[in-house]
XYZ file of C-alpha atoms in Angstrom:
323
model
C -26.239 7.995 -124.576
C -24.890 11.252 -124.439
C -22.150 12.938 -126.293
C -18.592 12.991 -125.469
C -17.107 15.588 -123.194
C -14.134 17.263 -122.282
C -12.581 16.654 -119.313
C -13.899 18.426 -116.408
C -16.789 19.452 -118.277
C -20.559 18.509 -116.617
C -22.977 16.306 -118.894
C -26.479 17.489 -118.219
C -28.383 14.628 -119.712
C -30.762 12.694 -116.943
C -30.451 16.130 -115.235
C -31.405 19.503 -116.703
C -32.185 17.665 -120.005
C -34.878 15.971 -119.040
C -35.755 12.292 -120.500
C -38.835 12.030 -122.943
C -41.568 9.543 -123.611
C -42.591 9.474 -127.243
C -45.649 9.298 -127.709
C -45.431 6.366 -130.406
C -44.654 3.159 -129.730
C -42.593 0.614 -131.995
C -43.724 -0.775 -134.713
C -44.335 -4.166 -133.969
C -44.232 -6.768 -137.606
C -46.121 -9.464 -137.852
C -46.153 -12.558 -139.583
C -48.936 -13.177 -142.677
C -51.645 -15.086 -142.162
C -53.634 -17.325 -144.605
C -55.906 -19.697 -142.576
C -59.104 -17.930 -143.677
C -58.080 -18.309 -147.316
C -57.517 -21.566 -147.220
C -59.767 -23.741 -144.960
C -63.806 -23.261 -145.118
C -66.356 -22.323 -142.500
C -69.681 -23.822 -143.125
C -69.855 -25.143 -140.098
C -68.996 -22.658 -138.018
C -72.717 -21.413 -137.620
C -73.942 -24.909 -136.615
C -71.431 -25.151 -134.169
C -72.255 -21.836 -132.465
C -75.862 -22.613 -132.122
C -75.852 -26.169 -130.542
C -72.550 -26.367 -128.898
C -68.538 -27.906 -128.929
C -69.700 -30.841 -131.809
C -71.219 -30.728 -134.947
C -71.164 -34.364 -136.853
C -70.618 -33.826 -140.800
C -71.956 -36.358 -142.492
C -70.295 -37.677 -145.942
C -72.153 -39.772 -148.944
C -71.031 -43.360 -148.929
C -69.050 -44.890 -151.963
C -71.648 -46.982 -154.289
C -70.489 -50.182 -155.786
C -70.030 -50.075 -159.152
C -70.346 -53.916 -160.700
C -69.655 -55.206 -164.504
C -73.474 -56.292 -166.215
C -74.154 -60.026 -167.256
C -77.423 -60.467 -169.818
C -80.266 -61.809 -167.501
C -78.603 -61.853 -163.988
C -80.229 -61.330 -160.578
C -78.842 -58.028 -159.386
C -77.908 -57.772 -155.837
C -78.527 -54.596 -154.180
C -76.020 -52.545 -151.875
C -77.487 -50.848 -148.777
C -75.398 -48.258 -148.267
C -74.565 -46.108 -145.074
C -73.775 -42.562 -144.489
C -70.054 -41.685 -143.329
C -69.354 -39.247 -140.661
C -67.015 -36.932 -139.082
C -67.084 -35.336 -136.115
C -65.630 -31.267 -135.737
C -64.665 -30.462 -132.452
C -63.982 -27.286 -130.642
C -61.508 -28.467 -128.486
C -58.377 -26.364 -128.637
C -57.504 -22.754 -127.030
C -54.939 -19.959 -126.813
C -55.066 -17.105 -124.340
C -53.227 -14.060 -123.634
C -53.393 -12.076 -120.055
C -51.717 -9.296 -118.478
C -51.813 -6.952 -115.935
C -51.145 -2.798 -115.358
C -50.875 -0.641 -112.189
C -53.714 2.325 -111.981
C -51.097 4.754 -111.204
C -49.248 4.292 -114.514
C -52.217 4.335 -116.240
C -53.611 7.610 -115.112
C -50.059 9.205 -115.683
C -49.040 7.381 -118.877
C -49.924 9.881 -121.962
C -50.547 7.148 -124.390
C -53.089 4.294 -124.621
C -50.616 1.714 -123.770
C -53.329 -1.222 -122.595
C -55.447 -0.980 -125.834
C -52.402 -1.368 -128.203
C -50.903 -4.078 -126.017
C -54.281 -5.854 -126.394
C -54.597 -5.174 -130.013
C -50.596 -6.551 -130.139
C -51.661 -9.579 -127.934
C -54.625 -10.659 -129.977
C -52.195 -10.976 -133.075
C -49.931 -13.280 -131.398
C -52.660 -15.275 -130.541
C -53.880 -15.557 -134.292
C -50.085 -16.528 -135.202
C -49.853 -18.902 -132.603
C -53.045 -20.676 -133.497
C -52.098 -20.861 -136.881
C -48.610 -22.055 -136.407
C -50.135 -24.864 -134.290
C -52.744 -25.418 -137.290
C -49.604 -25.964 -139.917
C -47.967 -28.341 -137.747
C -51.181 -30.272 -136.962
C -52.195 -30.967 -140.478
C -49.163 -32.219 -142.004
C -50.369 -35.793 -140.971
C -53.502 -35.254 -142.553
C -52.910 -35.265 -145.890
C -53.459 -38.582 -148.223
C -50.694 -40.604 -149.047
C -51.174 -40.002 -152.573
C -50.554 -36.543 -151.936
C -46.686 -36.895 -150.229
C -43.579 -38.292 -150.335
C -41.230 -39.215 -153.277
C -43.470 -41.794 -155.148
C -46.824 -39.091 -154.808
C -49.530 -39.290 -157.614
C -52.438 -41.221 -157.408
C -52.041 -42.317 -160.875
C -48.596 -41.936 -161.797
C -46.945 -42.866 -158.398
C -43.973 -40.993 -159.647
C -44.331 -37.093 -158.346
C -41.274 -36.172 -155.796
C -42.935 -34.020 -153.238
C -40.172 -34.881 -150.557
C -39.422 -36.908 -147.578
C -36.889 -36.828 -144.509
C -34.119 -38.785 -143.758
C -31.400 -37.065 -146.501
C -30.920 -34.072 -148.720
C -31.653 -36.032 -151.789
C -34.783 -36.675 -150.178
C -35.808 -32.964 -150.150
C -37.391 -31.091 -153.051
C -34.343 -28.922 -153.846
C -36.368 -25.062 -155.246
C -34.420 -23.198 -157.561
C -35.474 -20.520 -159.752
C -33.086 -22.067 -162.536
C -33.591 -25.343 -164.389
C -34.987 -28.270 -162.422
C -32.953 -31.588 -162.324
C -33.616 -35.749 -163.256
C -33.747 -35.987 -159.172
C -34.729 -33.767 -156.325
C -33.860 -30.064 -158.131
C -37.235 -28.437 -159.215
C -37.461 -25.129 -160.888
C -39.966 -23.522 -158.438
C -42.925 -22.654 -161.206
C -42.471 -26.846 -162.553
C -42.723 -27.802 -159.056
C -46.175 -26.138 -158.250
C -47.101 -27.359 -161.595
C -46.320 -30.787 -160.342
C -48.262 -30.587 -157.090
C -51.206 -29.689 -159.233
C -51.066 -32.745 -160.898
C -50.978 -34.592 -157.733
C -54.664 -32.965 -156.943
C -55.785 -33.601 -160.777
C -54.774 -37.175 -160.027
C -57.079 -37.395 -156.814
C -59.500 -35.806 -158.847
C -59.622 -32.643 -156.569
C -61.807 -29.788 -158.027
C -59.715 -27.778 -160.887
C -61.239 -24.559 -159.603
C -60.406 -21.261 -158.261
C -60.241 -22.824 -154.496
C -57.140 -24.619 -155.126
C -54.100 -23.474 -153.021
C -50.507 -23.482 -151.516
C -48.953 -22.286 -149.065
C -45.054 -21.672 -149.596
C -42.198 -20.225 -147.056
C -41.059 -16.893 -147.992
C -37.890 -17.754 -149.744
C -39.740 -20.024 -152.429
C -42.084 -16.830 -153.338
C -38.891 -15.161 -153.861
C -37.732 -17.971 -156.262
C -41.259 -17.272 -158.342
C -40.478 -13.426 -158.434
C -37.132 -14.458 -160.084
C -38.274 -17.374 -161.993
C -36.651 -18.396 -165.713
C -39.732 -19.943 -166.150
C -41.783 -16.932 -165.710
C -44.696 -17.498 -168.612
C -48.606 -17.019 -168.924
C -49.174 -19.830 -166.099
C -47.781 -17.203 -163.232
C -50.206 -14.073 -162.721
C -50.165 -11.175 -160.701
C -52.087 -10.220 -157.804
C -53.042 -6.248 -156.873
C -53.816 -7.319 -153.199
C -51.099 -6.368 -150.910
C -49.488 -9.657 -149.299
C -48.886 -8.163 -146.089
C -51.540 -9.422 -144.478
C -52.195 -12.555 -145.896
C -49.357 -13.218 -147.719
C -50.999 -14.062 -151.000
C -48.689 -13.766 -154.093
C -51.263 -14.342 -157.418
C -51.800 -17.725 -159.007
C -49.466 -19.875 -160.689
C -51.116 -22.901 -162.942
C -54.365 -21.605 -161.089
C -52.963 -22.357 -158.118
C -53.515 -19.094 -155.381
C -49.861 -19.185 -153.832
C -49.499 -17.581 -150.222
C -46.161 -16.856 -148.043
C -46.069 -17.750 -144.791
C -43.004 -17.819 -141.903
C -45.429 -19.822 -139.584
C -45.071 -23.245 -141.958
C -43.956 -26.206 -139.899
C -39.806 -26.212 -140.237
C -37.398 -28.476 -138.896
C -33.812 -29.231 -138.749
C -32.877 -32.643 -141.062
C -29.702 -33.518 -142.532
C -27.908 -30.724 -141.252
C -30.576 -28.575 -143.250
C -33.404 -26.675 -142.297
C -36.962 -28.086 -144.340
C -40.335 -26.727 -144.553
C -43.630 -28.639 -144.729
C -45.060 -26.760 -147.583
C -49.243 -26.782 -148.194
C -51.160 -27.433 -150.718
C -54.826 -28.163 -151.753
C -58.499 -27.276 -152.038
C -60.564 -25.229 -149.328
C -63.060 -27.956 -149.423
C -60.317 -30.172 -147.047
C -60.345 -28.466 -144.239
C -62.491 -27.005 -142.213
C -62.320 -24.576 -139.309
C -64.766 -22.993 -136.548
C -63.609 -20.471 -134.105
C -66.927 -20.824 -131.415
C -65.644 -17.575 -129.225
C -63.401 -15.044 -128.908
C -63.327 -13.215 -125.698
C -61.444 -10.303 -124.409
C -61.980 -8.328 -120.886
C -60.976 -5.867 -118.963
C -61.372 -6.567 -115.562
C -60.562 -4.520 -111.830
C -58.484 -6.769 -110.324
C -59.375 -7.640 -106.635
C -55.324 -8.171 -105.406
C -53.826 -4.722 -106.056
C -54.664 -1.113 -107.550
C -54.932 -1.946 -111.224
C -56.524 -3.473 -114.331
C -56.583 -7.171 -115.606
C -56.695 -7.581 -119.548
C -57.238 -11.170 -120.985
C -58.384 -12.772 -123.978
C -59.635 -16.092 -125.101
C -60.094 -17.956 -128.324
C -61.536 -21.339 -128.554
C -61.735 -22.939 -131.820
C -61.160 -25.901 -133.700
C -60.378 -27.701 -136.982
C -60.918 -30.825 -139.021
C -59.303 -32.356 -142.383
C -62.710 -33.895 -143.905
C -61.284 -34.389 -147.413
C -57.878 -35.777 -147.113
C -57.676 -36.034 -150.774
C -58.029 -32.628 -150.929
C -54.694 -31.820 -149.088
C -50.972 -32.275 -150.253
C -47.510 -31.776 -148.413
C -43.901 -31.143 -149.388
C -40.668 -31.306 -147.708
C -38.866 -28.443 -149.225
C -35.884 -26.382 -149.109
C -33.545 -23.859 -151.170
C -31.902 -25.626 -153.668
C -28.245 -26.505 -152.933
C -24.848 -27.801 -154.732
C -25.640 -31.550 -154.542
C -29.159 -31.237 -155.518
C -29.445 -32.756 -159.277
């Protein structure tokens, strides 16, 4: 806008002052993404040779029988399991410009709005991903009464606020009010209890305000490292109880009990897999008017072939009724 004048007094602005295009264009901020970090892609290749299916096959349980002196022993034919990947899901982008503002335009405008349109599409397919998987997880792995063994881990349910897992960064509580370092501690046991791989491909994936409560822990001790990667990009945060802990806004949220809640993540790469079988992106004259056509595909898809291996939480900050 322009400034103030006296009365009487022209304002030049939109007329000898002429307007100017920068030639920069806003900053655009985009959510972190983690899905690379924490599925696996060994079948990706298969996929992409022989087409939309690849069928993973999984050993079969053996019986395991008590031993009498001198019996006949009766033998088990087993069968292989199976599981079938599929690409069958999509996202695209598309969007057209006008030849005469791109031969007068002074900056590349198409190129970044591709570039900007192709990382939408990677947050919307991994929003979609989040939200998929929270059904996929084994029931030893959610809810209040979690624990394969112990039946006794609160990882959260819906319905109430003393349902929730209340994260603090204070002392946790005899119900639903976890200090945020003894809660990740806790989903860990739920995985030790499903005997899930103690490795360096465990997982979680937290909304931003519990990495916060980390940062700010009074539990802060030897079990909660540092990471020198920036989490900008994939919102990774270090290790706590050898746990790799990543941020994400693109968690499944909803509205329950007058709260918002947040399907936290948690598990072992070896759960989930993922295959992207193309990504396409064109530039095309268009055939309707003077111009371009810019569109992009990606086709992919993902499976959860180790349910053990994934665990869920229905979290939230903690609040004044959380004990």
């Amino acid at each position: 806008m322009s400034l103030n004048a006296a009365a009487g007094f022209p304002q030049q602005s939109g007329v000898l002052i002429p307007t100017v295009w920068s030639g920069k264009m806003l900053v655009e901020y985009y959510e972190a993404t983690c899905l690379s970090q924490i599925t696996n892609t060994e079948y990706e290749g298969e996929i992409k040779k022989q087409g939309d299916k690849v069928i993973i096959r999984s050993l079969p349980l053996i019986d395991i029988s008590d031993y009498t002196k001198g019996q006949e022993i009766s033998y088990q034919l087993p069968e292989d399991g199976t599981v079938e990947l599929e690409i069958n899901k999509g996202k695209l982008w598309a969007f057209r410009t006008d030849i005469v503002d791109e031969a007068q335009s002074d900056l590349d405008f198409s190129t970044k709005r591709s570039a900007h349109a192709a990382e939408r599409s990677a947050r919307a397919v991994e929003r979609s991903f989040f939200q998929a998987v929270i059904s996929d997880a084994s029931a030893y792995n959610l809810g209040n009464t979690a624990g394969k063994v112990s039946a006794s881990i609160k990882l959260g349910a819906l319905g109430a606020t003393a349902n929730h897992v209340g994260l603090t960064n204070g002392a946790s509580g005899t119900a639903n009010k976890r200090n945020i370092a003894d809660f990740i501690v806790d989903c860990g046991v739920v995985l030790d209890e499903n005997d899930v791989p103690r490795d360096d491909n465990r997982w979680m994936v937290l909304p931003s305000f519990a990495c916060g409560l980390i940062k700010t822990s009074d539990r802060k001790d030897a079990s909660i490292t540092g990471d020198s990667e920036s989490p900008l990009r994939n919102g990774r945060h270090g290790k706590v109880d050898g746990m790799t802990i990543y941020s994400s806004n693109l968690l499944y949220t909803v509205a329950d009990s007058s709260y918002n809640v947040t399907y936290a993540l948690f598990g072992h790469t070896s759960a989930m897999t993922w295959a992207a079988q193309f990504t396409e992106n064109e530039k095309l004259k268009s055939e309707r008017f003077f111009g371009w056509l810019y569109r992009g595909l990606n086709v992919y898809g993902h499976k959860t072939i180790k349910p053990e291996g994934l665990g869920r939480a229905i979290v939230r900050r903690a609040i004044a009724g959380d004990s």
